[in-house]
Coordinates of N, CA and C in Angstrom, one line a residue:
X275 N -21.5 -12.1 -7.8 CA -21.1 -10.6 -8.3 C -19.8 -10.5 -7.9
X276 N -18.9 -9.6 -8.7 CA -17.5 -9.6 -8.3 C -17.4 -8.7 -7.4
X277 N -16.3 -8.9 -6.1 CA -16.0 -8.1 -4.9 C -15.3 -6.7 -5.6
X278 N -15.9 -5.7 -5.4 CA -15.0 -4.5 -6.0 C -14.6 -3.5 -4.5
X279 N -13.2 -3.8 -4.4 CA -13.0 -2.8 -3.2 C -13.2 -1.8 -3.1
X280 N -13.4 -0.9 -4.3 CA -13.6 0.6 -4.7 C -15.2 0.8 -3.8
X281 N -16.1 -0.3 -4.0 CA -17.2 -0.3 -3.7 C -17.5 -0.6 -2.0
X282 N -17.0 -1.7 -1.7 CA -17.0 -2.4 -0.3 C -15.9 -2.0 0.9
X283 N -14.9 -1.4 0.4 CA -14.0 -1.0 1.5 C -13.9 0.5 1.3
X284 N -14.7 1.4 0.9 CA -14.7 2.9 0.9 C -13.8 3.5 1.6
X285 N -14.1 3.1 3.1 CA -13.5 3.7 4.1 C -12.1 4.1 4.2
X286 N -11.8 2.6 3.7 CA -9.9 2.8 3.7 C -9.6 2.9 1.9
X287 N -10.2 2.8 1.2 CA -9.4 3.0 -0.2 C -9.9 4.4 -0.9
X288 N -11.0 4.8 -0.6 CA -11.5 6.0 -1.2 C -11.8 7.2 -0.2
X289 N -11.1 7.8 0.4 CA -11.3 8.8 1.2 C -11.2 10.3 0.6
X290 N -12.1 11.2 1.5 CA -12.2 12.7 0.7 C -10.9 13.3 0.9
X291 N -10.8 14.5 0.1 CA -9.5 15.2 0.1 C -9.4 16.3 1.4
X292 N -10.1 15.7 2.2 CA -9.6 16.2 3.7 C -9.3 15.4 4.8
X293 N -8.7 15.7 5.7 CA -8.3 14.3 6.6 C -9.1 13.7 7.4
X294 N -9.1 12.8 7.7 CA -10.5 12.1 8.3 C -9.3 11.0 9.2
X295 N -10.2 10.7 10.3 CA -9.8 9.3 10.9 C -10.2 8.1 10.8
X296 N -9.3 7.1 10.9 CA -9.9 5.9 10.1 C -9.1 4.9 11.2
X297 N -10.1 3.4 11.4 CA -9.2 2.3 11.8 C -9.1 1.3 10.7
X298 N -7.7 1.0 10.7 CA -7.5 0.0 9.8 C -7.5 -1.2 10.2
X299 N -7.9 -2.3 10.2 CA -7.8 -3.6 10.7 C -6.7 -4.5 10.1
X300 N -6.5 -5.6 10.7 CA -5.1 -6.6 10.1 C -5.9 -6.8 8.6
X301 N -4.9 -7.0 7.9 CA -5.0 -7.4 6.3 C -3.5 -8.0 6.1
X302 N -3.8 -8.9 5.0 CA -2.6 -9.5 4.4 C -2.1 -9.0 3.1
X303 N -1.1 -9.3 3.0 CA -0.2 -8.7 1.8 C 1.0 -9.6 1.2
X304 N 1.1 -9.5 0.2 CA 2.2 -9.9 -0.4 C 3.2 -8.7 -0.5
X305 N 4.3 -8.5 0.2 CA 5.1 -7.5 0.4 C 6.7 -8.1 -0.2
X306 N 7.2 -6.6 -0.4 CA 8.7 -6.7 -0.8 C 9.2 -5.4 -0.2
X307 N 10.4 -5.3 0.2 CA 11.3 -4.3 0.5 C 12.2 -3.8 -0.3
X308 N 12.5 -2.5 -0.3 CA 13.8 -1.7 -1.4 C 14.1 -0.9 -0.8
X309 N 15.1 -0.2 -1.4 CA 15.5 1.1 -1.2 C 16.0 1.7 -2.4
X310 N 16.3 3.2 -2.3 CA 16.4 4.3 -3.5 C 15.2 4.9 -4.3
X311 N 15.7 5.3 -5.2 CA 14.6 6.3 -6.2 C 13.6 5.5 -7.0
X312 N 12.5 5.7 -6.6 CA 11.3 4.8 -7.1 C 10.9 5.2 -8.4
X313 N 11.8 6.0 -9.2 CA 12.0 6.3 -10.6 C 12.6 5.3 -11.1
X314 N 13.6 4.6 -10.2 CA 14.6 3.6 -11.0 C 13.7 2.1 -11.7
X315 N 14.5 1.6 -12.1 CA 14.1 0.4 -12.7 C 13.8 -1.0 -11.7
X316 N 14.6 -0.8 -10.7 CA 14.4 -1.7 -9.5 C 13.3 -1.6 -8.7
X317 N 12.5 -0.2 -8.8 CA 11.4 -0.1 -8.0 C 10.4 -1.0 -9.0
X318 N 10.4 -0.6 -10.1 CA 9.5 -1.1 -11.3 C 9.3 -2.9 -11.2
X319 N 10.7 -3.4 -11.2 CA 10.8 -4.9 -11.2 C 10.1 -5.5 -9.8
X320 N 10.3 -4.7 -8.7 CA 9.4 -5.0 -7.5 C 7.9 -4.9 -7.6
X321 N 7.4 -3.8 -8.4 CA 6.1 -3.9 -8.6 C 5.7 -5.2 -9.4
X322 N 6.3 -5.5 -10.5 CA 5.7 -6.2 -11.6 C 5.8 -8.0 -10.8
X323 N 6.9 -8.2 -9.7 CA 6.7 -9.5 -9.0 C 5.5 -9.5 -8.0
X324 N 5.3 -8.2 -7.6 CA 4.0 -8.2 -7.0 C 3.0 -8.6 -7.4
X325 N 2.7 -7.9 -8.8 CA 1.4 -8.1 -9.5 C 1.2 -9.5 -10.1
X326 N 2.6 -10.1 -10.1 CA 2.5 -11.5 -10.8 C 1.8 -12.3 -10.0
X327 N 2.2 -12.3 -8.8 CA 1.8 -13.1 -7.7 C 0.2 -12.9 -7.0
X328 N -0.2 -11.4 -7.1 CA -1.5 -11.1 -7.2 C -2.5 -11.8 -8.1
X329 N -2.3 -11.6 -9.5 CA -2.9 -12.1 -10.8 C -3.0 -13.9 -10.7
X330 N -1.9 -14.5 -9.9 CA -1.6 -15.7 -9.9 C -2.7 -16.3 -9.1
X331 N -3.0 -15.5 -8.0 CA -4.1 -15.8 -7.1 C -5.7 -15.9 -7.4
X332 N -5.7 -14.6 -8.2 CA -6.9 -14.1 -8.8 C -7.4 -15.1 -9.9
X333 N -6.3 -15.6 -10.9 CA -6.6 -16.5 -11.7 C -6.7 -17.8 -11.7
X334 N -6.4 -18.4 -10.6 CA -6.3 -19.9 -10.1 C -7.2 -20.6 -10.5
X335 N -8.6 -20.1 -10.3 CA -9.7 -21.2 -10.9 C -9.5 -21.4 -12.6
X336 N -9.0 -20.6 -13.4 CA -8.5 -20.8 -14.8 C -7.4 -21.7 -15.0
X337 N -6.6 -21.9 -13.7 CA -5.5 -23.0 -13.9 C -5.7 -24.0 -13.1
X338 N -7.2 -24.5 -13.0 CA -7.7 -25.5 -12.5 C -7.6 -25.8 -10.9
X339 N -7.6 -25.1 -10.2 CA -7.7 -25.0 -8.8 C -8.5 -24.0 -8.7
X340 N -9.4 -24.0 -7.9 CA -10.1 -22.9 -6.9 C -10.1 -23.0 -5.3
X341 N -9.5 -22.2 -4.8 CA -9.0 -22.3 -3.1 C -10.6 -22.3 -2.7
X342 N -10.8 -22.7 -1.5 CA -11.6 -22.7 -0.7 C -12.3 -21.6 -0.3
X343 N -13.3 -21.0 -0.4 CA -13.8 -19.6 -0.1 C -13.8 -18.7 -1.3
X344 N -13.1 -19.2 -2.5 CA -12.9 -18.1 -3.5 C -13.9 -17.3 -3.8
X345 N -13.5 -16.2 -4.3 CA -14.8 -15.1 -5.1 C -14.3 -14.1 -5.9
X346 N -15.0 -13.9 -6.8 CA -14.4 -13.3 -8.0 C -14.1 -11.9 -7.4
X347 N -13.1 -11.2 -7.9 CA -12.7 -9.8 -7.1 C -11.8 -9.3 -8.2
X348 N -11.6 -8.0 -7.8 CA -10.6 -7.0 -8.5 C -9.6 -6.8 -7.4
X349 N -8.5 -7.1 -8.6 CA -7.2 -7.0 -8.1 C -6.8 -5.8 -6.9
X350 N -6.5 -5.6 -5.8 CA -6.2 -4.6 -4.9 C -5.2 -3.8 -5.4
X351 N -5.0 -2.2 -5.0 CA -3.9 -1.4 -5.7 C -2.8 -1.7 -4.8
X352 N -1.7 -1.1 -5.7 CA -0.3 -1.3 -5.1 C -0.4 -0.3 -3.9
X353 N 0.0 -0.5 -2.6 CA 0.2 0.2 -1.5 C 1.9 0.2 -1.1
X354 N 2.4 1.4 -0.2 CA 3.7 1.3 0.1 C 4.2 2.0 1.3
X355 N 4.8 1.7 2.1 CA 5.2 2.3 3.3 C 6.5 2.6 3.1
X356 N 6.8 4.3 3.6 CA 7.9 5.0 3.0 C 8.6 5.5 4.1
X357 N 10.0 5.5 4.1 CA 10.9 6.0 5.4 C 11.9 6.3 4.3
X358 N 13.1 7.0 5.4 CA 14.3 7.2 5.0 C 15.5 6.8 5.6
X359 N 16.6 6.5 5.0 CA 17.9 6.5 5.8 C 18.3 7.4 7.0
X360 N 19.0 7.0 7.8 CA 19.3 7.9 8.9 C 20.3 9.4 7.8
X361 N 20.7 8.9 7.0 CA 21.6 10.0 6.1 C 20.4 11.0 5.2
X362 N 19.7 10.2 4.9 CA 18.4 10.9 4.3 C 17.6 11.9 5.4
X363 N 17.6 11.5 6.7 CA 16.8 12.5 7.6 C 17.5 13.7 7.8
X364 N 18.8 13.8 7.7 CA 19.7 14.6 8.2 C 19.6 15.7 6.8
X365 N 19.3 15.5 5.8 CA 19.3 16.3 4.9 C 17.8 17.4 4.9
X366 N 18.3 18.5 4.4 CA 17.2 19.4 4.2 C 16.3 19.1 3.1
X367 N 16.6 18.6 2.3 CA 15.7 18.5 1.1 C 15.7 17.0 0.7
X368 N 14.7 16.5 0.2 CA 14.4 15.0 0.3 C 15.3 14.5 -1.2
X369 N 16.3 13.6 -0.4 CA 17.1 12.7 -1.7 C 16.3 11.6 -2.0
X370 N 15.8 11.4 -2.9 CA 15.0 9.9 -3.1 C 15.9 9.0 -3.8
X371 N 17.2 9.0 -3.4 CA 18.2 8.3 -3.4 C 18.3 7.6 -1.9
X372 N 17.9 8.1 -1.0 CA 18.1 7.8 0.3 C 16.5 7.2 0.7
X373 N 15.6 7.1 0.1 CA 14.2 6.4 0.5 C 14.3 4.8 0.6
X374 N 13.7 4.5 1.7 CA 13.5 2.9 2.2 C 11.9 2.8 1.9
X375 N 11.7 1.9 1.5 CA 10.1 1.3 1.2 C 10.0 -0.2 1.3
X376 N 8.7 -0.3 1.8 CA 7.9 -1.9 1.6 C 6.9 -1.6 0.5
X377 N 6.7 -2.3 -0.5 CA 5.6 -2.2 -1.1 C 4.9 -3.4 -1.2
X378 N 3.6 -3.2 -1.3 CA 2.8 -4.7 -1.1 C 1.3 -4.4 -1.8
X379 N 0.8 -5.6 -2.0 CA -0.4 -5.8 -2.5 C -1.2 -6.3 -1.4
X380 N -2.6 -6.1 -1.4 CA -3.5 -6.8 -0.1 C -4.1 -8.0 -1.0
X381 N -4.6 -9.2 -0.1 CA -4.9 -10.4 -0.7 C -6.4 -10.7 -0.1
X382 N -7.3 -11.1 -0.5 CA -8.6 -11.7 -0.2 C -8.6 -12.3 1.1
X383 N -9.6 -12.5 2.0 CA -9.5 -13.2 3.3 C -9.4 -14.6 2.8
X384 N -9.6 -15.3 1.5 CA -9.6 -16.5 1.3 C -8.2 -17.3 1.1
X385 N -7.2 -16.0 1.1 CA -6.0 -16.3 0.7 C -5.0 -17.1 1.8
X386 N -4.6 -18.4 1.9 CA -4.2 -19.1 2.6 C -2.5 -19.2 2.4
X387 N -1.9 -19.8 3.4 CA -0.3 -20.1 3.1 C -0.6 -21.2 1.9
X388 N -1.3 -22.3 1.9 CA -1.3 -23.3 0.7 C -1.6 -22.6 -0.6
X389 N -2.6 -21.4 -0.5 CA -2.7 -20.6 -1.9 C -1.5 -19.6 -2.4
X390 N -0.9 -19.1 -1.0 CA 0.6 -18.4 -1.4 C 1.3 -19.3 -2.1
X391 N 1.5 -20.7 -1.4 CA 2.4 -21.5 -2.2 C 2.0 -21.9 -3.7
X392 N 1.1 -22.3 -3.8 CA 0.5 -22.5 -5.1 C 0.8 -21.1 -6.3
X393 N 0.5 -19.8 -5.7 CA 0.9 -18.6 -6.7 C 2.3 -18.7 -6.8
X394 N 3.4 -18.8 -5.9 CA 4.5 -19.0 -5.9 C 5.1 -19.9 -7.1
X395 N 4.5 -21.1 -7.0 CA 4.7 -22.3 -7.8 C 4.3 -22.0 -9.5
X396 N 3.4 -21.4 -9.2 CA 2.6 -21.0 -10.9 C 3.5 -19.5 -11.3
X397 N 3.8 -18.6 -10.8 CA 5.0 -17.4 -11.0 C 6.4 -18.2 -11.7
X398 N 6.6 -19.0 -10.9 CA 7.7 -19.7 -11.0 C 7.8 -20.7 -12.4
X399 N 6.9 -21.5 -12.4 CA 6.8 -22.2 -13.7 C 6.6 -21.2 -15.2
X400 N 5.9 -20.3 -14.9 CA 5.5 -19.3 -16.1 C 6.8 -18.5 -16.5
X401 N 7.1 -17.8 -15.5 CA 8.3 -17.2 -15.6 C 9.0 -16.6 -14.7
X402 N 10.2 -17.3 -14.2 CA 11.0 -17.0 -13.2 C 11.5 -15.6 -13.1
X403 N 11.0 -15.2 -11.8 CA 11.3 -13.5 -11.8 C 12.7 -13.6 -10.5
X404 N 13.5 -12.8 -11.2 CA 15.0 -12.9 -10.0 C 14.3 -12.4 -8.7
X405 N 13.4 -11.6 -8.3 CA 13.0 -11.1 -7.1 C 12.0 -11.9 -6.4
X406 N 11.5 -12.9 -7.0 CA 10.4 -13.5 -6.6 C 10.7 -14.0 -5.1
X407 N 11.8 -14.5 -4.9 CA 12.2 -15.1 -3.2 C 12.3 -13.9 -2.3
X408 N 12.5 -12.8 -3.1 CA 12.2 -11.8 -2.0 C 11.2 -11.4 -1.3
X409 N 9.8 -11.5 -2.2 CA 8.7 -11.6 -1.7 C 8.1 -12.3 -0.5
X410 N 7.3 -11.7 0.5 CA 6.8 -12.1 1.8 C 5.4 -12.1 1.6
X411 N 4.9 -13.2 2.4 CA 3.3 -12.9 2.7 C 3.1 -12.7 4.4
X412 N 2.7 -11.8 4.6 CA 2.7 -11.3 5.8 C 1.2 -10.5 6.3
X413 N 1.2 -10.4 7.4 CA -0.3 -9.5 8.0 C 0.2 -8.2 8.3
X414 N -0.8 -7.2 8.5 CA -0.1 -5.8 9.2 C -1.3 -5.1 9.7
X415 N -1.5 -5.0 10.9 CA -2.5 -4.1 11.5 C -2.4 -2.4 11.5
X416 N -2.7 -1.8 10.8 CA -2.3 -0.2 11.1 C -3.0 0.3 12.1
X417 N -4.3 -0.1 12.5 CA -5.1 0.5 13.5 C -5.3 2.2 13.3
X418 N -5.3 2.9 14.4 CA -6.0 4.2 14.2 C -4.8 4.9 13.5
X419 N -5.7 5.4 12.4 CA -4.6 6.5 11.5 C -5.3 7.5 10.9
X420 N -4.8 8.6 10.6 CA -5.1 9.7 9.5 C -4.8 9.4 8.1
X421 N -6.2 9.8 7.4 CA -5.8 9.6 6.0 C -6.1 10.6 5.0
X422 N -5.9 11.0 4.0 CA -6.5 12.0 3.0 C -6.3 11.2 1.5
X423 N -7.1 11.9 0.7 CA -6.7 11.5 -0.7 C -5.9 13.0 -1.4
X424 N -4.9 12.6 -1.8 CA -4.2 13.7 -2.9 C -4.3 13.5 -4.1
X425 N -4.4 14.7 -4.9 CA -4.7 14.7 -5.9 C -3.4 15.5 -6.8
X426 N -2.9 14.7 -7.9 CA -2.0 15.5 -8.2 C -0.2 14.7 -8.3
X427 N 0.6 15.8 -8.5 CA 1.8 14.8 -8.7 C 2.8 14.3 -7.3
X428 N 3.4 13.3 -7.0 CA 3.7 12.7 -5.9 C 4.6 13.7 -5.5
X429 N 5.4 14.6 -5.8 CA 6.3 16.0 -5.3 C 5.5 16.6 -4.7
X430 N 3.9 16.8 -4.9 CA 3.3 17.7 -4.2 C 2.5 17.3 -3.0
X431 N 3.0 16.1 -2.6 CA 2.6 15.2 -1.6 C 2.5 16.2 -0.1
X432 N 3.9 17.0 0.2 CA 4.1 17.7 1.5 C 2.8 18.7 1.8
X433 N 2.3 19.5 0.8 CA 1.1 20.0 1.0 C -0.1 19.3 1.4
X434 N -0.3 18.2 1.1 CA -1.4 17.3 1.8 C -1.1 16.9 3.3
X435 N 0.4 16.5 3.4 CA 0.9 16.2 4.4 C 1.1 17.3 5.5
X436 N 0.8 18.4 5.0 CA 0.8 19.5 6.1 C -0.7 19.9 6.5
X437 N -1.6 19.5 5.8 CA -3.2 19.5 6.0 C -3.2 18.3 7.2
X438 N -2.6 17.3 7.1 CA -3.0 16.0 7.8 C -2.1 16.5 9.2
X439 N -1.0 17.1 9.2 CA -0.5 17.2 10.5 C -1.2 18.2 11.4
X440 N -1.8 19.3 10.7 CA -2.7 20.2 11.2 C -3.7 19.9 11.7
X441 N -4.4 18.7 11.3 CA -5.6 17.8 11.5 C -5.0 17.3 13.1
X442 N -4.1 16.5 12.9 CA -3.5 15.6 13.9 C -3.5 16.9 15.2
X443 N -2.7 18.0 15.0 CA -2.6 18.8 16.2 C -3.8 19.5 16.6
X444 N -4.8 19.4 15.7 CA -6.2 20.2 16.3 C -6.9 19.2 17.0
X445 N -6.4 17.4 16.8 CA -7.3 16.8 17.3 C -7.0 15.7 18.4
X446 N -5.7 16.3 18.9 CA -5.4 15.6 20.3 C -4.7 14.5 20.1
X447 N -3.9 14.4 19.0 CA -3.4 13.2 18.4 C -2.0 13.2 17.9
X448 N -1.2 11.9 17.8 CA 0.3 12.6 17.6 C 0.6 11.0 16.7
X449 N 1.5 11.4 15.8 CA 2.1 10.2 14.8 C 2.8 9.3 15.7
X450 N 2.6 7.7 15.1 CA 3.3 6.8 15.8 C 4.9 6.5 15.2
X451 N 5.1 7.3 14.1 CA 6.3 7.0 13.6 C 6.5 8.0 12.3
X452 N 7.7 8.2 11.7 CA 8.0 9.1 11.0 C 7.4 8.5 9.4
X453 N 7.4 7.1 9.6 CA 6.9 6.3 8.3 C 5.6 6.8 7.8
X454 N 5.1 6.6 6.6 CA 3.5 7.0 6.1 C 3.5 5.9 5.3
X455 N 2.2 5.7 4.8 CA 1.6 4.9 3.8 C 1.1 5.7 2.6
X456 N 1.4 5.1 1.4 CA 0.9 5.6 0.3 C 0.0 4.4 -0.4
X457 N -1.3 4.6 -1.0 CA -2.2 3.7 -1.9 C -2.6 4.2 -3.0
X458 N -1.9 3.6 -4.1 CA -2.0 4.3 -5.5 C -3.0 3.8 -6.3
X459 N -4.0 4.7 -6.4 CA -5.4 4.5 -6.7 C -5.1 4.6 -8.3
X460 N -4.1 5.4 -8.9 CA -3.8 5.8 -10.4 C -2.7 5.1 -10.7
X461 N -2.5 4.5 -12.1 CA -1.6 4.3 -12.7 C -0.8 5.2 -13.1
X462 N 0.4 5.5 -12.7 CA 1.5 6.7 -13.0 C 1.9 6.4 -14.3
X463 N 1.7 5.3 -14.9 CA 2.1 5.3 -16.7 C 1.1 5.3 -17.6
X464 N 0.1 5.8 -17.0 CA -1.2 5.8 -18.0 C -2.1 7.2 -17.4
X465 N -2.0 7.9 -16.3 CA -2.4 9.1 -15.9 C -1.4 10.0 -15.6
X466 N -1.8 11.0 -16.3 CA -1.3 12.4 -16.3 C -0.9 12.9 -14.7
X467 N 0.2 13.3 -14.6 CA 0.7 13.9 -12.9 C -0.1 14.5 -12.5
X468 N -0.8 15.4 -13.0 CA -1.8 16.7 -12.1 C -3.2 15.8 -12.0
X469 N -4.0 14.4 -12.3 CA -5.0 13.6 -12.1 C -4.3 12.7 -11.3
X470 N -3.3 12.2 -11.0 CA -2.9 11.0 -9.8 C -3.9 11.0 -8.4
X471 N -4.1 10.0 -8.2 CA -5.0 10.1 -7.1 C -4.3 9.0 -6.2
X472 N -3.8 9.4 -4.9 CA -2.9 9.0 -3.7 C -3.8 8.9 -2.7
X473 N -3.8 7.8 -2.0 CA -4.2 7.8 -0.6 C -2.9 8.1 0.3
X474 N -3.2 9.0 1.1 CA -1.8 9.1 2.1 C -2.1 8.9 3.3
X475 N -1.5 8.2 4.5 CA -1.8 7.6 5.8 C -0.8 7.9 6.5
X476 N -1.2 8.3 7.8 CA -0.1 8.1 8.9 C -0.9 7.2 10.2
X477 N -0.1 6.5 10.8 CA -0.4 5.7 12.2 C -0.4 6.7 13.2
X478 N -1.3 6.8 14.1 CA -1.6 7.7 15.1 C -2.3 7.4 16.4
X479 N -2.0 8.2 17.5 CA -2.4 7.8 18.7 C -3.0 8.8 19.2
X480 N -3.7 8.6 20.5 CA -4.5 9.7 20.9 C -3.5 10.4 21.8
X481 N -3.4 11.5 22.4 CA -2.4 12.1 23.5 C -3.4 11.7 24.5
X482 N -2.8 11.6 25.8 CA -3.2 11.3 27.0 C -3.3 12.5 27.5
X483 N -4.7 12.7 28.4 CA -4.7 14.2 28.6 C -4.1 14.3 30.3
X484 N -3.7 15.3 30.6 CA -3.2 15.6 31.9 C -4.4 16.3 33.0
X485 N -4.5 15.5 34.0 CA -5.3 16.2 34.8 C -4.6 16.7 36.1
X486 N -3.6 17.2 35.8 CA -2.9 17.8 37.2 C -3.2 19.6 37.2

C-alpha cells in the first residue's frame, strides 16, 4: 500500500484553521536557497530542480535500482523558509524583491547519501539543470512550533499570522526567530488564489516563568 503523507502525517501537514502547538522531528530534505520575488522565473527554476530530484528518487525502481528499504509513496509537498534582507526589515511594507528563502522537499526515511547521489546522476543524465549543483541534501529539526492552515491568497497570510501571534502570546510562548515556514498543499498554477491551502509555521519556545 502506498505511503500517503496526507494520511500518515496529518499532525505535520494537515492542521486546522486555528493555531495549534506541534513538535516537528528531524527530517531530511532536498534544499535550495534563493532571494527575490517568488513570482520571478528564478523561483520557478528552483522549484523545478527540487521536483526533478524528488521524482528521480520516487522512480528509481523503474530505472533499475531499488534502494534498500524502499516503499511506494506520494512525493512530499514543497516547503519554504522565508526571511527578509536587512533592507527589507526596515521597510514599512513588504517588498518581495527583498525576500530570502530556502525551499525544500522532504524525503522518505530510506533516502541515504547513496540514494541522493544516484538521484543527482539520473537528473544530470536526463536533462542537466543549471541549478542542480546548488541543491543540498540536509536535515532539519524544527522542534516545538505553532502552525495553522491558511486558506486563500498568499498576500492575505498576515491575517493568519496575527492569529498565530495571539495564540503565542496567550500560551506563554515566544518565537525563536523572525523566519517562518510555509508548506504548499495546493499548486498555485492550478488552484485559484481564494482556495489555496498553505501551512504556516513558527518555531517557538516556552517562556520561563519567574517566581520572584
